[in-house]
Coordinates of C-alpha atoms in Angstrom, one line a residue:
X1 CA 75.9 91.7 90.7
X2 CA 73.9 93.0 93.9
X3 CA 72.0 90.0 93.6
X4 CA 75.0 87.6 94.7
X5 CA 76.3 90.0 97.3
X6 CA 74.3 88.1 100.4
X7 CA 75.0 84.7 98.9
X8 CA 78.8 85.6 98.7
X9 CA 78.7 87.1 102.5
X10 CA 77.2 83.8 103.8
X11 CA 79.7 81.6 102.1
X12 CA 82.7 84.1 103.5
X13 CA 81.6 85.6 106.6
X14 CA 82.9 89.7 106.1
X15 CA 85.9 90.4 108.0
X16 CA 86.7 94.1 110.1
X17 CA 89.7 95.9 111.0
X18 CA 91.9 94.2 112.4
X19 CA 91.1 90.5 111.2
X20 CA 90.3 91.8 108.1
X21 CA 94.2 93.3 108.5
X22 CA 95.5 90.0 109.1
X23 CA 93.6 88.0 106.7
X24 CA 95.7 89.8 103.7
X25 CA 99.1 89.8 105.4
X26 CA 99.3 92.3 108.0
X27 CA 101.2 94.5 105.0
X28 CA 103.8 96.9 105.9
X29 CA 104.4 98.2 102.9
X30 CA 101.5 100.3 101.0
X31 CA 101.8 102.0 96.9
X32 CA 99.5 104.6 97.3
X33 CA 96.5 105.8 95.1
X34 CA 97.7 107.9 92.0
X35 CA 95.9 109.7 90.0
X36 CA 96.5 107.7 86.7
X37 CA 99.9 106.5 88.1
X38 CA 99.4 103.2 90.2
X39 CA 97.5 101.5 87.3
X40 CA 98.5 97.6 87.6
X41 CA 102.0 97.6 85.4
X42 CA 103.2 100.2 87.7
X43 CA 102.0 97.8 91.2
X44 CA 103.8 95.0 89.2
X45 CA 107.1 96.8 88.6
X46 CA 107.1 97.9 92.3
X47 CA 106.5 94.4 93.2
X48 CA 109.0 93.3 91.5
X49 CA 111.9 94.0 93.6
X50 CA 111.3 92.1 96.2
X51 CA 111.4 88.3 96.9
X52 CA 108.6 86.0 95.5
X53 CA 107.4 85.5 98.6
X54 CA 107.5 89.2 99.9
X55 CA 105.4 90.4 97.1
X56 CA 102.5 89.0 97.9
X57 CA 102.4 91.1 101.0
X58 CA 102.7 94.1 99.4
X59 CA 99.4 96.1 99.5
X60 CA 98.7 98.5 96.2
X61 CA 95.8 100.9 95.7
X62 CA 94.0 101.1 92.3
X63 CA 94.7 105.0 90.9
X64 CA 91.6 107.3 92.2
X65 CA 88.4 106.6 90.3
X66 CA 85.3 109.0 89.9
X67 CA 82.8 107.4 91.4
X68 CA 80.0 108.4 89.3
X69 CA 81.9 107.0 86.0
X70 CA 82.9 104.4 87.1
X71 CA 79.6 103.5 87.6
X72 CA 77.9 104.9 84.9
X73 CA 80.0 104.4 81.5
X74 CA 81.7 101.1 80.3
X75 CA 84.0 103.4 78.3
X76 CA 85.2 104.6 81.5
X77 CA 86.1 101.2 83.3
X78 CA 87.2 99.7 80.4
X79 CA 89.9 102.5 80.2
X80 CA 90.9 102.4 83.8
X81 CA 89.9 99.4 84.9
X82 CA 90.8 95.9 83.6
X83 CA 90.0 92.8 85.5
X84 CA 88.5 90.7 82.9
X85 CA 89.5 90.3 79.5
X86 CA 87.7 92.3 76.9
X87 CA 84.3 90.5 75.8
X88 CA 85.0 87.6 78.6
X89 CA 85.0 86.6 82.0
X90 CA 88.8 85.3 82.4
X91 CA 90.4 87.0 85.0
X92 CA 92.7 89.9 83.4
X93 CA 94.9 92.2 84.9
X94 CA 93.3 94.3 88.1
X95 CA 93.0 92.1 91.4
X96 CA 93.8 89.1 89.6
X97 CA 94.3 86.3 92.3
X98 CA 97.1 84.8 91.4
X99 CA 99.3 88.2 90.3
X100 CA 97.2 91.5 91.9
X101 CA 96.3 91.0 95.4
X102 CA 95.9 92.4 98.1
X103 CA 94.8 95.2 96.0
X104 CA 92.1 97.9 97.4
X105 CA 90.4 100.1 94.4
X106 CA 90.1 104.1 95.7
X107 CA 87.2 105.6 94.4
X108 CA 86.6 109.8 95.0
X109 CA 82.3 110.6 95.7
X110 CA 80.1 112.8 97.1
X111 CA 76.9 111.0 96.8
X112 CA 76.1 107.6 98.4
X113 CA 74.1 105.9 96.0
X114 CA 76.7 106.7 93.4
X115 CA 79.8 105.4 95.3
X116 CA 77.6 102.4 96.3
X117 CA 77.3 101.3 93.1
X118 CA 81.0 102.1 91.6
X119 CA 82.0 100.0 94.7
X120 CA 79.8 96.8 94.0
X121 CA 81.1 96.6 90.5
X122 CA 85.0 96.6 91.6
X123 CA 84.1 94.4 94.4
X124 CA 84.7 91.3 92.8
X125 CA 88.0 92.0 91.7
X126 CA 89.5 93.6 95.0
X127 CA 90.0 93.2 99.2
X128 CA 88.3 96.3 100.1
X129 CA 87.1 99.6 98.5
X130 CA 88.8 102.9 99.6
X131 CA 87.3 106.5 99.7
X132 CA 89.1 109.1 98.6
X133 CA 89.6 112.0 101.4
X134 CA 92.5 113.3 100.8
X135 CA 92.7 115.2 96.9
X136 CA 94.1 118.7 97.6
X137 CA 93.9 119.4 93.9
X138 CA 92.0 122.1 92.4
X139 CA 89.8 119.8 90.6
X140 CA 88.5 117.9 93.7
X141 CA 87.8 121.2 94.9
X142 CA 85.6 122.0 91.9
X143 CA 84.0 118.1 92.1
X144 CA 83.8 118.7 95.4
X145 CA 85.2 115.5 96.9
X146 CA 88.9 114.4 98.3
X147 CA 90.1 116.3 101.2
X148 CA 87.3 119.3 99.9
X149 CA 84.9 116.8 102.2
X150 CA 86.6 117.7 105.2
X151 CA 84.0 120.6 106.4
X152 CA 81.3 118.2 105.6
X153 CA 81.9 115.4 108.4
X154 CA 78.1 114.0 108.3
X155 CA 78.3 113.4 104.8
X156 CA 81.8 111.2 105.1
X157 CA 80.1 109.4 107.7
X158 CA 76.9 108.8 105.1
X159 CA 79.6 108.0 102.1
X160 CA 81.7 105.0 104.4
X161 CA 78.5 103.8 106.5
X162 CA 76.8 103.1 103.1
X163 CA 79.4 100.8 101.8
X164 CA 80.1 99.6 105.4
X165 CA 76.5 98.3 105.2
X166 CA 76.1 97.1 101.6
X167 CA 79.1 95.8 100.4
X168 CA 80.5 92.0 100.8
X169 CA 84.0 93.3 101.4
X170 CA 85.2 95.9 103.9
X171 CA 85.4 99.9 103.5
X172 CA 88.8 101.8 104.1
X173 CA 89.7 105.4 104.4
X174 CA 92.5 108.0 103.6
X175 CA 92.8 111.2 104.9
X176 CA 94.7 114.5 105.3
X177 CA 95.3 116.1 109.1
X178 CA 93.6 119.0 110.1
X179 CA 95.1 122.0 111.9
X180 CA 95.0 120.2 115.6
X181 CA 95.5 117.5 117.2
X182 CA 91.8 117.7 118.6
X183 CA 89.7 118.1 115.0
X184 CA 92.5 115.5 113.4
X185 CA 91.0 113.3 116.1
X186 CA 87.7 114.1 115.9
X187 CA 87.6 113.4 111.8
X188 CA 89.6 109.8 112.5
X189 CA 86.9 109.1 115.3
X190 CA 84.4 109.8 112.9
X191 CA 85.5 107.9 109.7
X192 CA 86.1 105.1 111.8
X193 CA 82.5 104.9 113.6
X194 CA 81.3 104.6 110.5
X195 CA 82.7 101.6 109.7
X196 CA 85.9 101.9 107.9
X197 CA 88.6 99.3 108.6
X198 CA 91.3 100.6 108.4
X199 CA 93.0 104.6 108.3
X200 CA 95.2 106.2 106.5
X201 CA 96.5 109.5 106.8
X202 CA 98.3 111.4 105.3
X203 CA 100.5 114.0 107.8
X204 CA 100.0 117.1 105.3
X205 CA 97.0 119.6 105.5
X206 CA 95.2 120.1 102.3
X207 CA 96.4 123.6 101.9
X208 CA 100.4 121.8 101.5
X209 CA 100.8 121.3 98.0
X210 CA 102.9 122.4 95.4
X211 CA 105.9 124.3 96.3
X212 CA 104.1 124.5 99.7
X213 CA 104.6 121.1 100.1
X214 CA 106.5 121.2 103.1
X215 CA 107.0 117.9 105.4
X216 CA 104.5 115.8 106.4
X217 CA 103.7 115.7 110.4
X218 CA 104.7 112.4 111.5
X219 CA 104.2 113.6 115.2
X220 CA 100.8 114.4 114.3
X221 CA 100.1 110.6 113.3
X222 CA 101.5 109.4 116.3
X223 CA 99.2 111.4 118.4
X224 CA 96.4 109.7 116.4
X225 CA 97.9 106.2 117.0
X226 CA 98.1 107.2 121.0
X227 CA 94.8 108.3 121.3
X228 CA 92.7 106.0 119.2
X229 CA 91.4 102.2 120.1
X230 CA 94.5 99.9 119.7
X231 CA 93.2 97.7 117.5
X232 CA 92.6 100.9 115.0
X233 CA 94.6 99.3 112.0
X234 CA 96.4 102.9 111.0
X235 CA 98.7 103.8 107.4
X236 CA 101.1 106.4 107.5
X237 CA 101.9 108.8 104.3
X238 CA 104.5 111.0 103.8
X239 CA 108.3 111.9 104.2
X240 CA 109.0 108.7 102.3
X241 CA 111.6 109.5 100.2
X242 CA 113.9 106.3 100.4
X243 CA 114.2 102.7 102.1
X244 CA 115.5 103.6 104.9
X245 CA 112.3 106.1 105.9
X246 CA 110.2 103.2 105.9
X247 CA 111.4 102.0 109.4
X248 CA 112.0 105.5 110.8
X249 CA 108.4 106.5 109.7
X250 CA 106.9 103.1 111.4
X251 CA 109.2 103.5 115.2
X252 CA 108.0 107.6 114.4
X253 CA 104.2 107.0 114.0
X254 CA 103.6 104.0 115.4
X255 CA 101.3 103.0 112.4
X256 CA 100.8 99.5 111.2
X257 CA 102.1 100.1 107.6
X258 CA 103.6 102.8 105.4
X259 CA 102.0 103.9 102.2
X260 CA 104.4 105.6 99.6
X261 CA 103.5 108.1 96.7
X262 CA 105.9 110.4 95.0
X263 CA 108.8 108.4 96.5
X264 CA 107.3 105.6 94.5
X265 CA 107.0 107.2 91.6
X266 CA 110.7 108.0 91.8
X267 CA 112.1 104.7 92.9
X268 CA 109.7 101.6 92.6
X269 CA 112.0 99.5 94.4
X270 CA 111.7 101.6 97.6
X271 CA 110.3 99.1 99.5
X272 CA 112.8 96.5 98.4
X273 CA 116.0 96.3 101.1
X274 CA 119.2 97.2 99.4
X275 CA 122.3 94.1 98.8
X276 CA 123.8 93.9 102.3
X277 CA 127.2 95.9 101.5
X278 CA 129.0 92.2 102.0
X279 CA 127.1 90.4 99.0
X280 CA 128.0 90.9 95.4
X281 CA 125.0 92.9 93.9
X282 CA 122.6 92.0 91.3
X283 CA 123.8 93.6 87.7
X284 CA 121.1 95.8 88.0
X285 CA 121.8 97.5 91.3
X286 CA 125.1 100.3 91.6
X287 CA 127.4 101.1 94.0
X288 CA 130.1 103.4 93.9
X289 CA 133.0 103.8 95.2
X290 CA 131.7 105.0 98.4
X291 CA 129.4 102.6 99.3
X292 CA 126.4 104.6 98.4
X293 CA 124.0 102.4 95.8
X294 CA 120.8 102.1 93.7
X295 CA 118.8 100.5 91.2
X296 CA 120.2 101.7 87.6
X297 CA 117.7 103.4 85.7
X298 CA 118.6 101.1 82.6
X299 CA 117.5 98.0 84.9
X300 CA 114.1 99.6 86.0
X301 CA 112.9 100.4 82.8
X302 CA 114.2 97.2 80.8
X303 CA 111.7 95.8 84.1
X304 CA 108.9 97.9 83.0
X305 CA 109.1 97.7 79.7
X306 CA 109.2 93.6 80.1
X307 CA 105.8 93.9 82.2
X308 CA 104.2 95.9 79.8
X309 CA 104.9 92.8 76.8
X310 CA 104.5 89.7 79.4
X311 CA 101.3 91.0 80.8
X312 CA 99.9 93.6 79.3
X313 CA 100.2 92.8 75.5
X314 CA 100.7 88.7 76.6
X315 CA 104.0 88.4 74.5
X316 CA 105.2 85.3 76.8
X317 CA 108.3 85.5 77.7
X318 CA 109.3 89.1 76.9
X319 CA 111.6 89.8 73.5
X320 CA 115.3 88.5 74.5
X321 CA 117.9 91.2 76.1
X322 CA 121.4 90.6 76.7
X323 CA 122.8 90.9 80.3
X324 CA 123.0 94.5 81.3
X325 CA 125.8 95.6 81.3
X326 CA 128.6 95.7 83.7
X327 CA 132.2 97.4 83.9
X328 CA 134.4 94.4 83.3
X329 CA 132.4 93.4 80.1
X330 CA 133.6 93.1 76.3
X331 CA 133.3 97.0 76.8
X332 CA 134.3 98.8 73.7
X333 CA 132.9 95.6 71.4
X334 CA 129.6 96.2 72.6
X335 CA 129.6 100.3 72.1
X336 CA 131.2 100.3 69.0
X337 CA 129.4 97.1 67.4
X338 CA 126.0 98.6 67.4
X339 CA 125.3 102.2 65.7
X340 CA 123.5 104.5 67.0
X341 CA 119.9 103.6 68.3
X342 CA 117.2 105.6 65.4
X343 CA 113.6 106.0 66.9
X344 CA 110.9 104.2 65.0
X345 CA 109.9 106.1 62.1
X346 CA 112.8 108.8 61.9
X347 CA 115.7 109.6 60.2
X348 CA 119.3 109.6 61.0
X349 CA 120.1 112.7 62.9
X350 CA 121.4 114.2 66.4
X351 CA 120.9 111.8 68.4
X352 CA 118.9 109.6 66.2
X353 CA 115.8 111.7 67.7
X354 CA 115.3 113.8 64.4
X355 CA 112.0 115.0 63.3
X356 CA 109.3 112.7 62.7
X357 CA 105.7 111.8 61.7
X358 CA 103.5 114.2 63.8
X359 CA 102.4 113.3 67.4
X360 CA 98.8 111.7 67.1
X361 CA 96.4 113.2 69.1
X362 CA 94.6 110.9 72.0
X363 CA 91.2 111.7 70.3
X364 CA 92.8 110.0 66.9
X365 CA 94.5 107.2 68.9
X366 CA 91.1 106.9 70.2
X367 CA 89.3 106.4 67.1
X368 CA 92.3 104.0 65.5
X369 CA 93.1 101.8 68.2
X370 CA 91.0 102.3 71.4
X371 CA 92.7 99.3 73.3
X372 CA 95.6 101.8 73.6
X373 CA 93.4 104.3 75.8
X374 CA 93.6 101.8 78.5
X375 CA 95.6 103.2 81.8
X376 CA 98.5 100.8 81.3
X377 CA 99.6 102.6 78.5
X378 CA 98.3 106.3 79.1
X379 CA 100.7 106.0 82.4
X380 CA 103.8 105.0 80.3
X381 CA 105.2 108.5 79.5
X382 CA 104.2 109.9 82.7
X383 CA 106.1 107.1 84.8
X384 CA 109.3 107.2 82.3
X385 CA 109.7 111.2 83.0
X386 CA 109.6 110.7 86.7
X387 CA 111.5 107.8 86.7
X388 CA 114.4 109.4 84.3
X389 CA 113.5 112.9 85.5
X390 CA 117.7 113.3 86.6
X391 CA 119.0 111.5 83.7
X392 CA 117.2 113.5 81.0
X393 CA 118.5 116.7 83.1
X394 CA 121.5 115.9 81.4
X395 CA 120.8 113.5 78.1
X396 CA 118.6 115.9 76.4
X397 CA 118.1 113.3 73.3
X398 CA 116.7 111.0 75.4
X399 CA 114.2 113.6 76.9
X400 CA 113.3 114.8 73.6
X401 CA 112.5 111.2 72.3
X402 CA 110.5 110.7 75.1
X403 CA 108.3 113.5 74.3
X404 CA 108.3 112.5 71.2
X405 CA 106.8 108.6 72.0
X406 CA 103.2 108.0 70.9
X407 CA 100.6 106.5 73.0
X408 CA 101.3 102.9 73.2
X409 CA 104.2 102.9 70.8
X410 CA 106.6 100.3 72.3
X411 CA 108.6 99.7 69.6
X412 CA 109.7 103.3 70.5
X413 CA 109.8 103.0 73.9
X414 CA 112.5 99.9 73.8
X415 CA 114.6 102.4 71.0
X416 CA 114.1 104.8 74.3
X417 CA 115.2 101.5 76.4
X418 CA 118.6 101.2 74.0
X419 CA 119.6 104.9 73.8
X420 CA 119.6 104.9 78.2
X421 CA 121.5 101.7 78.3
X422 CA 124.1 102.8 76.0
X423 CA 123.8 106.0 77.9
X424 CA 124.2 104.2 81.2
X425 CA 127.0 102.0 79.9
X426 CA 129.3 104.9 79.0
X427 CA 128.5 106.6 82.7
X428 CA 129.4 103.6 84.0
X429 CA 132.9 103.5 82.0
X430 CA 134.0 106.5 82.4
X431 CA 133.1 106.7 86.5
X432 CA 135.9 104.1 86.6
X433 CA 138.1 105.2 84.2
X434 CA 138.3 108.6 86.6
X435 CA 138.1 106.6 89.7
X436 CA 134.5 108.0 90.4
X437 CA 135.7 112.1 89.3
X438 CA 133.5 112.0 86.2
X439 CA 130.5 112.6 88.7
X440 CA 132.0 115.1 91.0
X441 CA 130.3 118.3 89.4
X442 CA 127.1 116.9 89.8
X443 CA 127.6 116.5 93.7
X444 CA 125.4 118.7 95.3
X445 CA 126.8 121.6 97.6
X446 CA 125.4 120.0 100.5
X447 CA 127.3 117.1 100.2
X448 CA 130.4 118.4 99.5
X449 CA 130.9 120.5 101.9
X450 CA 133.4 119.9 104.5
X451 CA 131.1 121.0 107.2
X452 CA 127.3 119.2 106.9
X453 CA 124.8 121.9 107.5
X454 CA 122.6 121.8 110.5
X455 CA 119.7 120.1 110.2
X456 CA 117.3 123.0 109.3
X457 CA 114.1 121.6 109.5
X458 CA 113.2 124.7 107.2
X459 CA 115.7 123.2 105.0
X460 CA 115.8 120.1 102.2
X461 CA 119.5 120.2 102.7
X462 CA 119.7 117.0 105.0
X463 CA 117.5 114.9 102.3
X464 CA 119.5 116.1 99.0
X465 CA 122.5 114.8 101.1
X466 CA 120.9 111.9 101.9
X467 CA 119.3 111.3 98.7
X468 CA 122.0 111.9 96.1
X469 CA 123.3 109.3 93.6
X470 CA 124.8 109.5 90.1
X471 CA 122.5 110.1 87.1
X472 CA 122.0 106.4 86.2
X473 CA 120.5 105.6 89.5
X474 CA 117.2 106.2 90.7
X475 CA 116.5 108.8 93.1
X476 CA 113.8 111.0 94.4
X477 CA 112.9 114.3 93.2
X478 CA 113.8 117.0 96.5
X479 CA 111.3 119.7 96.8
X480 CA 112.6 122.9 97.9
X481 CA 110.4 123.6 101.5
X482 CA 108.2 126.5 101.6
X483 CA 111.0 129.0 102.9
X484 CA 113.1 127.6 99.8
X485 CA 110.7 128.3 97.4
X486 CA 109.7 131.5 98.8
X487 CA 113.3 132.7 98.6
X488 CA 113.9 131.4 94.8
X489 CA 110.8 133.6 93.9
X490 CA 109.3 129.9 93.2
X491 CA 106.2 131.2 95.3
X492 CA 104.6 134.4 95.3
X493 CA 102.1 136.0 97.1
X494 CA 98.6 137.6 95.4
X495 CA 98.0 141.3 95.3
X496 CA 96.1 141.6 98.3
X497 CA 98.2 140.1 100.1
X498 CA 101.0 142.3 99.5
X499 CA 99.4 145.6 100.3
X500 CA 98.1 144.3 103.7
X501 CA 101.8 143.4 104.4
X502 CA 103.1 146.7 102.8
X503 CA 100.4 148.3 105.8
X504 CA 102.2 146.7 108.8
X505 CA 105.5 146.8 107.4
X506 CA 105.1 150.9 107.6
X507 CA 105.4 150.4 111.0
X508 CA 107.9 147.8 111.7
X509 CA 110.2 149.3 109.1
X510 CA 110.6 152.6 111.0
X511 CA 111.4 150.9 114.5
X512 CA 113.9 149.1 112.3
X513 CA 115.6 152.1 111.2
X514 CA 116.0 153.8 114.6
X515 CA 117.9 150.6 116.0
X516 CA 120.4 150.4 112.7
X517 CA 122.5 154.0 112.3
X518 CA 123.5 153.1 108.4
X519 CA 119.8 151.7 107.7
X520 CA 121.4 148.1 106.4
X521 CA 119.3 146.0 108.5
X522 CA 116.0 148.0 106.9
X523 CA 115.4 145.4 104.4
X524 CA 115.6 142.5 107.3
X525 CA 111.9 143.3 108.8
X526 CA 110.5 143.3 105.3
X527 CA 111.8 139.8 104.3
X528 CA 111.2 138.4 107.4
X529 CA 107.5 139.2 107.4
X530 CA 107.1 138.3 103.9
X531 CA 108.5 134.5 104.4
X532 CA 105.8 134.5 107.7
X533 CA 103.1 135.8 105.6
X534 CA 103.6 133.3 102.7
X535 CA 103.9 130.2 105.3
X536 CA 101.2 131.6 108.1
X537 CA 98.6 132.0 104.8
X538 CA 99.0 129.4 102.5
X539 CA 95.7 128.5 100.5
X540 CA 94.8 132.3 100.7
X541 CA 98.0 133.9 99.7
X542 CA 99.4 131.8 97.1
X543 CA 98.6 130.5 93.5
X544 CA 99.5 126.7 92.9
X545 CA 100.2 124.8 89.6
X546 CA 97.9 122.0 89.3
X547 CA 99.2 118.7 89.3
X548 CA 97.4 115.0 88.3
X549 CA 100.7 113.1 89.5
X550 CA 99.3 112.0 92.7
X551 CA 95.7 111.9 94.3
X552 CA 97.1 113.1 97.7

């Protein structure tokens, strides 16, 4: 393949920044590199939503690949990686022209040579090669690549000037801020001289994960877009939650697109504009009585599941549905026609979830049928629990066969598909049979209340009342900020931590007492210093579960 790369540059002269920008669409709308989670189903299904001739200018990111893998071990692209089809050159799945584009693959590296030659083999198949400099997770810190680069600017600027040099097709960049303005500039200044095209950033540090999430620093973006070359083609990430951040984050930032992760995940129709409120909506898309709407979770996943058969297993067209259902429909024929939907496998019981044959093991799915180990099917489960993560909060069956589902199983997966429609239908029915009451326990406090709270920007109040919709609608999961999760106990702080705090506290504590005759407002110092502590010292002073959900 090296061998045609200066044949191919003379016949299409190599495009940079911003004409390389325009010559794919000027995109304003990014899916972002997940870790096992934007695999080419998933950039379909987000796709999807909007028009046909929208979609095309939708820009996705390939999940993060290891560089040294990829390069290295068939095994490994054929599993993440499917442009071709097995054992031939027709074009497959990943960057195909006429379904997949513009697509950019996202590798994570630490040596040169090694990204160098992961890139040249995905080069045919994609618009520009990404590298990976934003990974907070603990196992980029132990690989030593993602944002755990970030003290080692030379060797960034070796990683994106080699591809910048060698490859046929430009070199792109994502990154996370640093603590100020100044060395956030500094490390944009020098990704960019070495050749990348375009920059995206991310407005978290790497320390923000977890319950330390916290919001991304949109201000801190904008200072990047004010301060760097105007043609610098820049991608904002983070805070996107829902549609309507989209715009807010682009007048906020200044930034030429907006790249979406989590909120993705959550709702893959986020980049898709809702039914103006004066047009009847699709049968797929709810709104209440209020106005407030969504996509019904029955809808996306009857989408997915269609993908997966159409393009993924080439069943063309997909097995017939009827139309999803509606209020207004033969209602009761419809629910009391049909029995209860039985998994695959397993006998009648609560549910129709009972016990079944044991869950395979990957390694035995492996040896049986490798074609299943391929990413469009490892991501299935993963997607389905973010996707229905509300509605199984309350239809425990459903979460239970979904734990249940094997690798690749889709016969289970459309019994999963019957049980949320049916699940969906009866929502539906008994909303309007209580003129929209049925929901009103669900309603969080901050949206019920009288009075809106302030907008605490310590607070994920604002977003939850933003946010909320019924249980058959999608929606994004709200993480509690850092002073949430610090007060639910969801955070806590290591040993040595605690016994430097319980050394100043001595201190404060007795000042405290003096001021306060009945001693009540002793405990005040003490809590206030522990929430500072936990925020002021977050990598050092805190223990985070690992996630593989996104690539940061």
């Amino acid at each position: 393949m090296a061998s045609d790369a200066p044949a191919a540059a003379a016949a299409r002269p190599k495009l940079h920044g911003r004409a390389f920008y325009e010559s794919i669409g000027s995109p304003k709308y990014i899916i972002a590199p997940m870790v096992d989670q934007s695999e080419f189903a998933w950039r379909m299904l987000s796709r999807s939503f909007l028009p046909d001739s929208q979609k095309s200018k939708v820009l996705a990111y390939s999940p993060m690949f290891h560089a040294r893998l990829f390069g290295e071990e068939q095994k490994y692209r054929d599993r993440h990686f499917q442009p071709t089809k097995p054992g031939s050159d027709a074009l497959f799945l990943d960057g195909n022209p006429a379904i997949d584009r513009p697509l950019f693959v996202q590798f994570c590296a630490n040596d040169p040579q090694a990204l160098l030659a992961a890139a040249k083999l995905a080069a045919p198949y994609c618009d520009a090669v990404d590298l990976n400099l934003g990974c907070p997770q603990g196992i980029a810190k132990k690989g030593h690549y993602g944002s755990f680069l970030q003290e080692d600017q030379e060797l960034i600027h070796r990683l994106i000037k080699t591809l910048h040099e060698n490859l046929d097709i430009p070199v792109t960049a994502k990154i996370r801020i640093l603590d100020t303005e100044e060395a956030t500039l500094k490390y944009a200044q020098n990704v960019l001289s070495a050749g990348a095209s375009i920059l995206t950033v991310h407005g978290r540090q790497r320390e923000q994960k977890g319950h330390l999430t916290g919001l991304a620093d949109w201000q801190m973006i904008r200072y990047l877009r004010d301060n760097l070359p105007p043609e610098t083609v820049l991608f904002a990430n983070g805070n996107i939650l829902r549609h309507e951040d989209v715009d807010e984050c682009l007048a906020a930032t200044g930034a030429d697109g907006v790249m979406s992760a989590e909120g993705n995940l959550s709702n893959p129709a986020i980049f898709a504009a809702p039914p103006p409120p004066d047009q009847e909506p699709p049968r797929g898309y709810w709104r209440g009585r209020d106005g407030r709407g969504g996509w019904r979770v029955d809808e996306v996943l009857r989408r997915y599941l269609d993908i997966m058969h159409q393009y993924v297993l080439g069943v063309s067209p997909p097995p017939p549905r009827r139309p999803l259902f509606v209020p207004g429909d033969d209602d009761a024929a419809w629910l009391l026609a049909e029995p209860a939907v039985l998994l695959p496998g397993r006998q009648e019981g609560e549910g129709g979830v009972a016990a079944g044959p044991k869950k395979k093991r990957r390694s035995d799915v492996a040896k049986e049928n490798p074609a299943l180990m391929a990413a469009n099917f490892i991501g299935m489960q993963p997607h389905l629990f973010h996707l229905l993560r509300h509605f199984v909060s309350r239809h425990h069956d459903v979460r239970g066969a979904l734990a249940r589902a094997r690798l690749g199983d889709i016969e289970t997966y459309e019994a999963i598909c019957r049980m949320v429609e049916r699940k969906v239908a009866e929502g539906l029915l008994e909303y309007e049979r209580t003129g929209g009451k049925s929901v009103e326990a669900d309603v969080p406090r901050a949206l019920s209340a009288e009075e809106p709270p302030e907008d605490d920007p310590e607070s994920s109040a604002r977003a939850v009342r933003e946010c909320w919709r019924p249980w058959w609608v999608v929606q994004p999961i709200i993480r509690p900020l850092p002073k949430e999760a610090m007060a639910k106990g969801a955070v806590q702080m290591s040993k040595k931590e605690k016994k430097r705090m319980a050394a100043e506290m001595e201190g404060k504590e007795e000042a405290a007492a003096k001021k306060s005759k009945d001693g009540t407002a002793r405990d005040t110092p003490a809590v206030a210093a522990e929430t500072a502590a936990a925020t002021e010292s977050l990598e050092k002073t805190t223990s985070y579960p690992s996630s593989a959900l996104v690539s940061g």
